[in-house]
PDB file of C-alpha atoms in Angstrom:
ATOM      1  CA  MET A  18      -7.270  77.861  18.393  1.00 48.00           C
ATOM      2  CA  ASP A  19      -6.222  79.216  15.051  1.00 53.00           C
ATOM      3  CA  GLU A  20      -3.521  76.995  15.066  1.00 52.00           C
ATOM      4  CA  GLU A  21      -5.604  73.532  15.923  1.00 53.00           C
ATOM      5  CA  GLY A  22      -8.510  74.877  13.186  1.00 53.00           C
ATOM      6  CA  ALA A  23      -5.878  74.598  10.584  1.00 52.00           C
ATOM      7  CA  ASN A  24      -4.385  71.809  11.546  1.00 52.00           C
ATOM      8  CA  ASP A  25      -7.916  70.063  11.366  1.00 55.00           C
ATOM      9  CA  SER A  26      -8.244  71.743   8.218  1.00 53.00           C
ATOM     10  CA  LEU A  27      -5.199  70.134   6.323  1.00 47.00           C
ATOM     11  CA  GLN A  28      -6.330  66.540   7.734  1.00 54.00           C
ATOM     12  CA  ASN A  29      -9.294  66.965   6.848  1.00 53.00           C
ATOM     13  CA  ASN A  30      -7.985  68.092   3.288  1.00 51.00           C
ATOM     14  CA  ALA A  31      -5.481  65.383   3.144  1.00 48.00           C
ATOM     15  CA  ASN A  32      -8.095  62.495   4.042  1.00 51.00           C
ATOM     16  CA  GLU A  33     -10.474  63.780   0.893  1.00 49.00           C
ATOM     17  CA  GLU A  34      -7.258  64.142  -1.549  1.00 49.00           C
ATOM     18  CA  VAL A  35      -6.080  60.677  -0.593  1.00 50.00           C
ATOM     19  CA  PRO A  36      -8.726  57.967  -1.286  1.00 53.00           C
ATOM     20  CA  SER A  37      -9.251  55.357   0.980  1.00 57.00           C
ATOM     21  CA  GLU A  38      -8.105  51.300  -0.060  1.00 57.00           C
ATOM     22  CA  ALA A  39     -11.757  50.230   0.132  1.00 53.00           C
ATOM     23  CA  HIS A  40     -12.548  53.255  -1.893  1.00 51.00           C
ATOM     24  CA  ARG A  41     -10.011  52.195  -4.886  1.00 55.00           C
ATOM     25  CA  SER A  42     -11.223  48.800  -5.097  1.00 51.00           C
ATOM     26  CA  GLU A  43     -14.756  49.952  -5.910  1.00 51.00           C
ATOM     27  CA  GLN A  44     -13.507  52.047  -8.368  1.00 53.00           C
ATOM     28  CA  ILE A  45     -11.208  49.198  -9.742  1.00 52.00           C
ATOM     29  CA  PHE A  46     -14.694  46.690  -9.286  1.00 51.00           C
ATOM     30  CA  ALA A  47     -16.784  49.263 -11.216  1.00 48.00           C
ATOM     31  CA  ALA A  48     -14.383  49.737 -14.033  1.00 60.00           C
ATOM     32  CA  GLU A  49     -15.925  49.259 -17.727  1.00 83.00           C
ATOM     33  CA  TRP A  50     -15.981  45.721 -18.640  1.00 87.00           C
ATOM     34  CA  ASN A  51     -14.951  46.856 -22.254  1.00 86.00           C
ATOM     35  CA  ASP A  52     -12.519  43.854 -23.302  1.00 83.00           C
ATOM     36  CA  TRP A  53     -14.880  41.945 -24.803  1.00 81.00           C
ATOM     37  CA  ARG A  54     -15.460  44.089 -27.348  1.00 85.00           C
ATOM     38  CA  GLU A  55     -11.618  44.397 -28.832  1.00 89.00           C
ATOM     39  CA  LYS A  56     -11.315  41.901 -32.260  1.00 90.00           C
ATOM     40  CA  ASP A  57      -8.050  40.046 -30.055  1.00 91.00           C
ATOM     41  CA  PHE A  58     -10.485  38.860 -27.264  1.00 93.00           C
ATOM     42  CA  TRP A  59     -12.285  37.085 -29.877  1.00 94.00           C
ATOM     43  CA  LEU A  60      -9.654  35.463 -31.663  1.00 94.00           C
ATOM     44  CA  LEU A  61      -8.573  34.569 -28.720  1.00 95.00           C
ATOM     45  CA  PHE A  62     -11.590  32.949 -28.079  1.00 96.00           C
ATOM     46  CA  PHE A  63     -11.806  31.342 -31.127  1.00 96.00           C
ATOM     47  CA  ALA A  64      -8.555  30.008 -30.921  1.00 96.00           C
ATOM     48  CA  PHE A  65      -9.170  28.540 -27.598  1.00 97.00           C
ATOM     49  CA  ALA A  66     -12.091  26.771 -28.414  1.00 97.00           C
ATOM     50  CA  GLY A  67     -11.094  25.174 -31.121  1.00 96.00           C
ATOM     51  CA  CYS A  68      -8.166  23.109 -28.902  1.00 96.00           C
ATOM     52  CA  THR A  69     -10.502  21.917 -26.160  1.00 97.00           C
ATOM     53  CA  GLY A  70     -13.565  20.917 -28.171  1.00 97.00           C
ATOM     54  CA  CYS A  71     -11.091  18.847 -29.872  1.00 97.00           C
ATOM     55  CA  GLY A  72     -10.022  17.870 -26.467  1.00 97.00           C
ATOM     56  CA  LEU A  73     -13.409  17.194 -25.064  1.00 97.00           C
ATOM     57  CA  PHE A  74     -14.441  15.235 -28.534  1.00 97.00           C
ATOM     58  CA  ILE A  75     -11.382  12.648 -27.395  1.00 97.00           C
ATOM     59  CA  ILE A  76     -12.617  12.527 -23.775  1.00 96.00           C
ATOM     60  CA  ASN A  77     -16.571  12.068 -24.133  1.00 96.00           C
ATOM     61  CA  ASN A  78     -15.800   9.589 -26.781  1.00 96.00           C
ATOM     62  CA  ILE A  79     -12.857   7.379 -25.955  1.00 96.00           C
ATOM     63  CA  SER A  80     -14.754   4.568 -24.751  1.00 95.00           C
ATOM     64  CA  THR A  81     -16.961   3.980 -27.926  1.00 95.00           C
ATOM     65  CA  MET A  82     -13.777   5.093 -30.199  1.00 96.00           C
ATOM     66  CA  VAL A  83     -12.131   1.633 -28.710  1.00 96.00           C
ATOM     67  CA  GLN A  84     -15.140  -0.520 -29.296  1.00 95.00           C
ATOM     68  CA  SER A  85     -15.054   0.682 -32.709  1.00 95.00           C
ATOM     69  CA  ILE A  86     -11.773  -0.550 -33.624  1.00 94.00           C
ATOM     70  CA  GLN A  87     -13.164  -3.766 -31.799  1.00 92.00           C
ATOM     71  CA  GLY A  88     -11.358  -3.335 -28.562  1.00 92.00           C
ATOM     72  CA  ASN A  89     -12.335  -5.223 -24.990  1.00 93.00           C
ATOM     73  CA  ASP A  90     -12.550  -3.142 -21.510  1.00 93.00           C
ATOM     74  CA  SER A  91      -9.343  -3.387 -20.480  1.00 95.00           C
ATOM     75  CA  PHE A  92      -7.575  -1.763 -23.228  1.00 96.00           C
ATOM     76  CA  ALA A  93     -10.268   1.134 -23.052  1.00 95.00           C
ATOM     77  CA  ALA A  94      -9.439   1.316 -18.916  1.00 96.00           C
ATOM     78  CA  LYS A  95      -5.753   1.668 -19.901  1.00 97.00           C
ATOM     79  CA  LEU A  96      -6.362   4.702 -22.418  1.00 97.00           C
ATOM     80  CA  VAL A  97      -8.813   6.340 -19.679  1.00 96.00           C
ATOM     81  CA  VAL A  98      -5.325   5.931 -17.315  1.00 97.00           C
ATOM     82  CA  LEU A  99      -3.283   7.387 -19.980  1.00 97.00           C
ATOM     83  CA  LEU A 100      -5.472  10.123 -20.579  1.00 97.00           C
ATOM     84  CA  SER A 101      -5.806  11.520 -17.121  1.00 97.00           C
ATOM     85  CA  LEU A 102      -1.500  10.485 -16.741  1.00 97.00           C
ATOM     86  CA  SER A 103      -1.354  13.093 -20.516  1.00 97.00           C
ATOM     87  CA  ASN A 104      -3.960  15.768 -19.172  1.00 97.00           C
ATOM     88  CA  PHE A 105      -1.635  15.810 -15.527  1.00 96.00           C
ATOM     89  CA  SER A 106       1.926  16.100 -17.432  1.00 96.00           C
ATOM     90  CA  GLY A 107       0.845  18.602 -20.491  1.00 96.00           C
ATOM     91  CA  ARG A 108      -0.451  21.032 -17.282  1.00 96.00           C
ATOM     92  CA  LEU A 109       2.197  20.933 -15.294  1.00 96.00           C
ATOM     93  CA  LEU A 110       4.652  20.817 -18.165  1.00 95.00           C
ATOM     94  CA  MET A 111       2.625  23.588 -19.967  1.00 95.00           C
ATOM     95  CA  GLY A 112       3.170  25.961 -16.340  1.00 93.00           C
ATOM     96  CA  PHE A 113       6.915  25.126 -16.545  1.00 94.00           C
ATOM     97  CA  LEU A 114       7.355  26.510 -20.136  1.00 93.00           C
ATOM     98  CA  ALA A 115       4.361  29.340 -19.595  1.00 91.00           C
ATOM     99  CA  ASP A 116       6.889  31.247 -17.018  1.00 90.00           C
ATOM    100  CA  LEU A 117      10.431  31.275 -19.386  1.00 89.00           C
ATOM    101  CA  PRO A 118      10.628  34.947 -20.198  1.00 83.00           C
ATOM    102  CA  ARG A 119      11.247  34.263 -24.126  1.00 86.00           C
ATOM    103  CA  VAL A 120       8.586  31.893 -24.427  1.00 87.00           C
ATOM    104  CA  SER A 121       5.403  33.473 -26.228  1.00 92.00           C
ATOM    105  CA  LYS A 122       2.656  31.994 -24.627  1.00 94.00           C
ATOM    106  CA  MET A 123       0.673  32.322 -27.719  1.00 94.00           C
ATOM    107  CA  VAL A 124       3.420  30.294 -29.892  1.00 95.00           C
ATOM    108  CA  MET A 125       2.791  27.848 -27.315  1.00 96.00           C
ATOM    109  CA  LEU A 126      -0.893  27.698 -27.895  1.00 96.00           C
ATOM    110  CA  ALA A 127      -0.218  27.522 -31.405  1.00 96.00           C
ATOM    111  CA  SER A 128       1.981  24.759 -31.114  1.00 96.00           C
ATOM    112  CA  THR A 129      -0.925  22.617 -29.157  1.00 97.00           C
ATOM    113  CA  ALA A 130      -3.291  23.154 -31.631  1.00 97.00           C
ATOM    114  CA  LEU A 131      -0.688  21.934 -34.457  1.00 97.00           C
ATOM    115  CA  VAL A 132       0.202  19.094 -31.520  1.00 97.00           C
ATOM    116  CA  MET A 133      -3.957  17.951 -31.773  1.00 98.00           C
ATOM    117  CA  ALA A 134      -3.953  18.307 -35.509  1.00 98.00           C
ATOM    118  CA  ALA A 135      -1.315  15.875 -36.327  1.00 98.00           C
ATOM    119  CA  ALA A 136      -2.954  13.501 -33.816  1.00 98.00           C
ATOM    120  CA  LEU A 137      -6.427  13.675 -34.574  1.00 98.00           C
ATOM    121  CA  PHE A 138      -5.150  13.219 -38.626  1.00 98.00           C
ATOM    122  CA  LEU A 139      -3.166  10.289 -37.595  1.00 97.00           C
ATOM    123  CA  SER A 140      -5.914   8.329 -36.000  1.00 96.00           C
ATOM    124  CA  ALA A 141      -8.072   9.418 -39.146  1.00 96.00           C
ATOM    125  CA  MET A 142      -5.455   7.660 -41.640  1.00 96.00           C
ATOM    126  CA  ALA A 143      -5.131   5.122 -39.659  1.00 95.00           C
ATOM    127  CA  GLN A 144      -5.792   1.242 -41.069  1.00 93.00           C
ATOM    128  CA  PRO A 145      -7.068  -1.678 -39.130  1.00 91.00           C
ATOM    129  CA  ASP A 146      -3.743  -3.234 -38.136  1.00 92.00           C
ATOM    130  CA  SER A 147      -2.072   0.322 -36.985  1.00 94.00           C
ATOM    131  CA  ALA A 148      -5.627   1.487 -35.270  1.00 95.00           C
ATOM    132  CA  SER A 149      -5.273   0.274 -31.826  1.00 96.00           C
ATOM    133  CA  VAL A 150      -1.279   2.155 -31.796  1.00 96.00           C
ATOM    134  CA  CYS A 151      -2.596   5.023 -33.463  1.00 97.00           C
ATOM    135  CA  LEU A 152      -5.525   6.125 -31.062  1.00 97.00           C
ATOM    136  CA  ILE A 153      -2.811   5.124 -27.800  1.00 97.00           C
ATOM    137  CA  ILE A 154      -0.930   8.303 -29.580  1.00 98.00           C
ATOM    138  CA  THR A 155      -3.830  10.112 -30.483  1.00 98.00           C
ATOM    139  CA  VAL A 156      -5.094   9.831 -26.795  1.00 98.00           C
ATOM    140  CA  ALA A 157      -2.061  10.999 -24.983  1.00 98.00           C
ATOM    141  CA  LEU A 158      -1.264  13.583 -27.222  1.00 98.00           C
ATOM    142  CA  ILE A 159      -4.573  15.128 -27.389  1.00 98.00           C
ATOM    143  CA  ALA A 160      -5.077  15.087 -23.675  1.00 97.00           C
ATOM    144  CA  ALA A 161      -1.351  16.646 -22.356  1.00 97.00           C
ATOM    145  CA  ALA A 162      -2.176  19.727 -25.226  1.00 97.00           C
ATOM    146  CA  TYR A 163      -6.048  20.012 -23.799  1.00 98.00           C
ATOM    147  CA  GLY A 164      -4.529  20.228 -20.295  1.00 97.00           C
ATOM    148  CA  GLY A 165      -1.378  22.552 -21.717  1.00 96.00           C
ATOM    149  CA  THR A 166      -4.520  24.801 -23.579  1.00 97.00           C
ATOM    150  CA  TRP A 167      -6.313  25.247 -20.014  1.00 97.00           C
ATOM    151  CA  VAL A 168      -2.729  26.713 -18.347  1.00 96.00           C
ATOM    152  CA  LEU A 169      -2.056  28.987 -21.037  1.00 96.00           C
ATOM    153  CA  VAL A 170      -5.270  30.713 -21.938  1.00 96.00           C
ATOM    154  CA  VAL A 171      -4.772  32.162 -18.026  1.00 95.00           C
ATOM    155  CA  GLY A 172      -1.476  34.082 -18.451  1.00 93.00           C
ATOM    156  CA  ILE A 173      -2.780  34.819 -21.825  1.00 94.00           C
ATOM    157  CA  LEU A 174      -5.657  36.600 -20.914  1.00 94.00           C
ATOM    158  CA  SER A 175      -3.417  38.407 -17.604  1.00 92.00           C
ATOM    159  CA  ASP A 176      -1.167  39.215 -20.634  1.00 91.00           C
ATOM    160  CA  PHE A 177      -3.453  40.539 -22.746  1.00 91.00           C
ATOM    161  CA  PHE A 178      -5.979  42.122 -20.684  1.00 91.00           C
ATOM    162  CA  GLY A 179      -4.726  42.397 -17.169  1.00 87.00           C
ATOM    163  CA  ASN A 180      -6.461  41.828 -14.063  1.00 87.00           C
ATOM    164  CA  HIS A 181      -9.132  43.975 -13.231  1.00 87.00           C
ATOM    165  CA  ASN A 182     -11.552  42.186 -15.622  1.00 90.00           C
ATOM    166  CA  PHE A 183     -10.346  38.347 -15.379  1.00 92.00           C
ATOM    167  CA  GLY A 184     -13.115  37.320 -14.033  1.00 90.00           C
ATOM    168  CA  LYS A 185     -15.697  38.361 -16.294  1.00 92.00           C
ATOM    169  CA  ASN A 186     -12.679  37.472 -19.523  1.00 93.00           C
ATOM    170  CA  TYR A 187     -12.331  34.143 -18.143  1.00 94.00           C
ATOM    171  CA  GLY A 188     -15.955  33.520 -17.192  1.00 93.00           C
ATOM    172  CA  LEU A 189     -16.413  34.318 -21.278  1.00 94.00           C
ATOM    173  CA  ILE A 190     -13.746  32.328 -22.637  1.00 95.00           C
ATOM    174  CA  ALA A 191     -14.728  29.469 -20.897  1.00 95.00           C
ATOM    175  CA  MET A 192     -17.588  29.178 -23.183  1.00 96.00           C
ATOM    176  CA  GLY A 193     -15.754  28.429 -25.896  1.00 96.00           C
ATOM    177  CA  PRO A 194     -14.922  24.927 -25.049  1.00 96.00           C
ATOM    178  CA  ALA A 195     -18.747  24.315 -23.938  1.00 95.00           C
ATOM    179  CA  LEU A 196     -19.938  25.371 -27.434  1.00 96.00           C
ATOM    180  CA  SER A 197     -17.319  23.679 -29.503  1.00 97.00           C
ATOM    181  CA  GLY A 198     -17.315  20.288 -27.657  1.00 96.00           C
ATOM    182  CA  MET A 199     -21.348  20.393 -27.862  1.00 97.00           C
ATOM    183  CA  LEU A 200     -20.745  20.888 -31.678  1.00 97.00           C
ATOM    184  CA  PHE A 201     -18.029  18.386 -32.146  1.00 97.00           C
ATOM    185  CA  ASN A 202     -19.788  15.684 -29.892  1.00 96.00           C
ATOM    186  CA  THR A 203     -22.943  16.193 -31.964  1.00 97.00           C
ATOM    187  CA  PHE A 204     -21.337  15.603 -35.243  1.00 97.00           C
ATOM    188  CA  SER A 205     -19.786  12.948 -33.749  1.00 97.00           C
ATOM    189  CA  ALA A 206     -22.857  10.725 -32.439  1.00 96.00           C
ATOM    190  CA  TRP A 207     -24.505  11.754 -35.643  1.00 96.00           C
ATOM    191  CA  THR A 208     -21.866  10.477 -37.610  1.00 96.00           C
ATOM    192  CA  TYR A 209     -21.680   7.058 -35.591  1.00 96.00           C
ATOM    193  CA  GLU A 210     -25.189   6.316 -35.760  1.00 94.00           C
ATOM    194  CA  LYS A 211     -25.005   6.998 -39.492  1.00 94.00           C
ATOM    195  CA  TYR A 212     -23.023   4.129 -39.724  1.00 94.00           C
ATOM    196  CA  THR A 213     -24.146   1.853 -36.897  1.00 94.00           C
ATOM    197  CA  PRO A 214     -26.233  -1.215 -38.688  1.00 93.00           C
ATOM    198  CA  ILE A 215     -29.719  -1.098 -38.361  1.00 89.00           C
ATOM    199  CA  ASP A 216     -29.822  -4.329 -36.243  1.00 88.00           C
ATOM    200  CA  SER A 217     -26.896  -3.509 -34.059  1.00 88.00           C
ATOM    201  CA  GLU A 218     -26.402  -0.660 -31.174  1.00 88.00           C
ATOM    202  CA  VAL A 219     -22.255  -0.651 -31.947  1.00 92.00           C
ATOM    203  CA  CYS A 220     -20.750   0.857 -34.619  1.00 94.00           C
ATOM    204  CA  LEU A 221     -17.851  -0.703 -35.859  1.00 94.00           C
ATOM    205  CA  GLY A 222     -15.022   0.265 -38.806  1.00 93.00           C
ATOM    206  CA  LYS A 223     -12.671   3.311 -39.790  1.00 92.00           C
ATOM    207  CA  ASN A 224     -15.960   4.621 -41.069  1.00 94.00           C
ATOM    208  CA  CYS A 225     -17.410   5.453 -37.269  1.00 95.00           C
ATOM    209  CA  TYR A 226     -15.478   8.632 -36.574  1.00 96.00           C
ATOM    210  CA  TYR A 227     -13.636   9.421 -39.806  1.00 96.00           C
ATOM    211  CA  MET A 228     -15.329  12.010 -40.223  1.00 97.00           C
ATOM    212  CA  SER A 229     -15.144  13.762 -36.513  1.00 97.00           C
ATOM    213  CA  PHE A 230     -11.631  12.806 -36.293  1.00 98.00           C
ATOM    214  CA  LEU A 231     -11.007  14.728 -40.100  1.00 97.00           C
ATOM    215  CA  LEU A 232     -13.434  17.586 -38.562  1.00 97.00           C
ATOM    216  CA  THR A 233     -12.336  17.925 -35.403  1.00 98.00           C
ATOM    217  CA  GLY A 234      -8.500  17.998 -37.061  1.00 97.00           C
ATOM    218  CA  SER A 235      -9.456  20.801 -39.314  1.00 97.00           C
ATOM    219  CA  ALA A 236     -10.252  22.953 -36.513  1.00 97.00           C
ATOM    220  CA  ALA A 237      -7.211  22.329 -34.847  1.00 97.00           C
ATOM    221  CA  ILE A 238      -5.292  23.522 -37.782  1.00 98.00           C
ATOM    222  CA  LEU A 239      -7.874  26.807 -37.951  1.00 97.00           C
ATOM    223  CA  SER A 240      -7.001  27.561 -34.058  1.00 97.00           C
ATOM    224  CA  CYS A 241      -3.313  27.179 -34.667  1.00 97.00           C
ATOM    225  CA  MET A 242      -3.791  29.606 -37.758  1.00 97.00           C
ATOM    226  CA  VAL A 243      -6.017  31.951 -35.359  1.00 96.00           C
ATOM    227  CA  SER A 244      -3.275  32.076 -32.499  1.00 95.00           C
ATOM    228  CA  SER A 245      -0.359  32.790 -35.100  1.00 95.00           C
ATOM    229  CA  LEU A 246      -2.628  35.637 -36.357  1.00 94.00           C
ATOM    230  CA  LEU A 247      -2.995  37.120 -33.532  1.00 93.00           C
ATOM    231  CA  GLU A 248       0.720  36.842 -32.271  1.00 92.00           C
ATOM    232  CA  CYS A 249       1.452  38.570 -35.497  1.00 91.00           C
ATOM    233  CA  SER A 250      -0.842  41.127 -34.484  1.00 87.00           C
ATOM    234  CA  ARG A 251       0.377  41.765 -31.198  1.00 82.00           C
ATOM    235  CA  ARG A 252       3.762  42.170 -31.736  1.00 83.00           C
ATOM    236  CA  GLN A 253       3.255  44.246 -34.466  1.00 82.00           C
ATOM    237  CA  SER A 254       1.111  46.597 -32.151  1.00 76.00           C
ATOM    238  CA  SER A 255       3.980  46.366 -29.917  1.00 70.00           C
ATOM    239  CA  VAL A 256       6.539  47.164 -32.574  1.00 68.00           C
ATOM    240  CA  LEU A 257       4.587  50.335 -33.414  1.00 66.00           C
ATOM    241  CA  GLY A 258       4.112  51.442 -29.842  1.00 64.00           C
ATOM    242  CA  ASN A 259       7.552  51.449 -28.998  1.00 65.00           C
ATOM    243  CA  THR A 260       8.587  53.747 -32.078  1.00 60.00           C
TER     244      THR A 260
END
């Protein structure tokens, strides 16, 4: 009886010392969410919001952009197809690049922001005789960069903050495009109406989206700078941590 009692006691102690898988899951789920309090989180938030806001500006205004340069419906339809294909290709390409071990995802995010800025400034400076070609280039580059940005932010969040609170982190980061998209599209609608003649519902000419292209291009430059700052900060922290 003494031997059986000792075995039962050892088994009970083992069960108390080794937490069950369900208990571990509860501990992870109940872990305090502090990632949003970190400076790096908000730097990533604004960098991501700036890039995606530029993409949403093009996506939501592509038809009226075609009208402003006096393009026809056929041209607008072709641009929509180009936008979809470029968006798909950007996501696929960035997915392959993000898996390369020697390539920094933050550097790629900064690069996509720089590509966006160049594309937007191209259309801002386009002359009437080259506006159609410039808009084609802008749509293709913006759509590819926009799609790639959504792929990159998933890996960056996982690398920076782990997976314990990934759903919360991603949900908060995803608010950035909603805010920046609303801001850029509201501004573009205001400027479009400003240069629309009183007796017409269609704005024609360079002024329709000139200021909007400059605003979003500047936002893309700012996103590139923030991404670069975040990359330098993370590298410096890594070096200091290894010393």
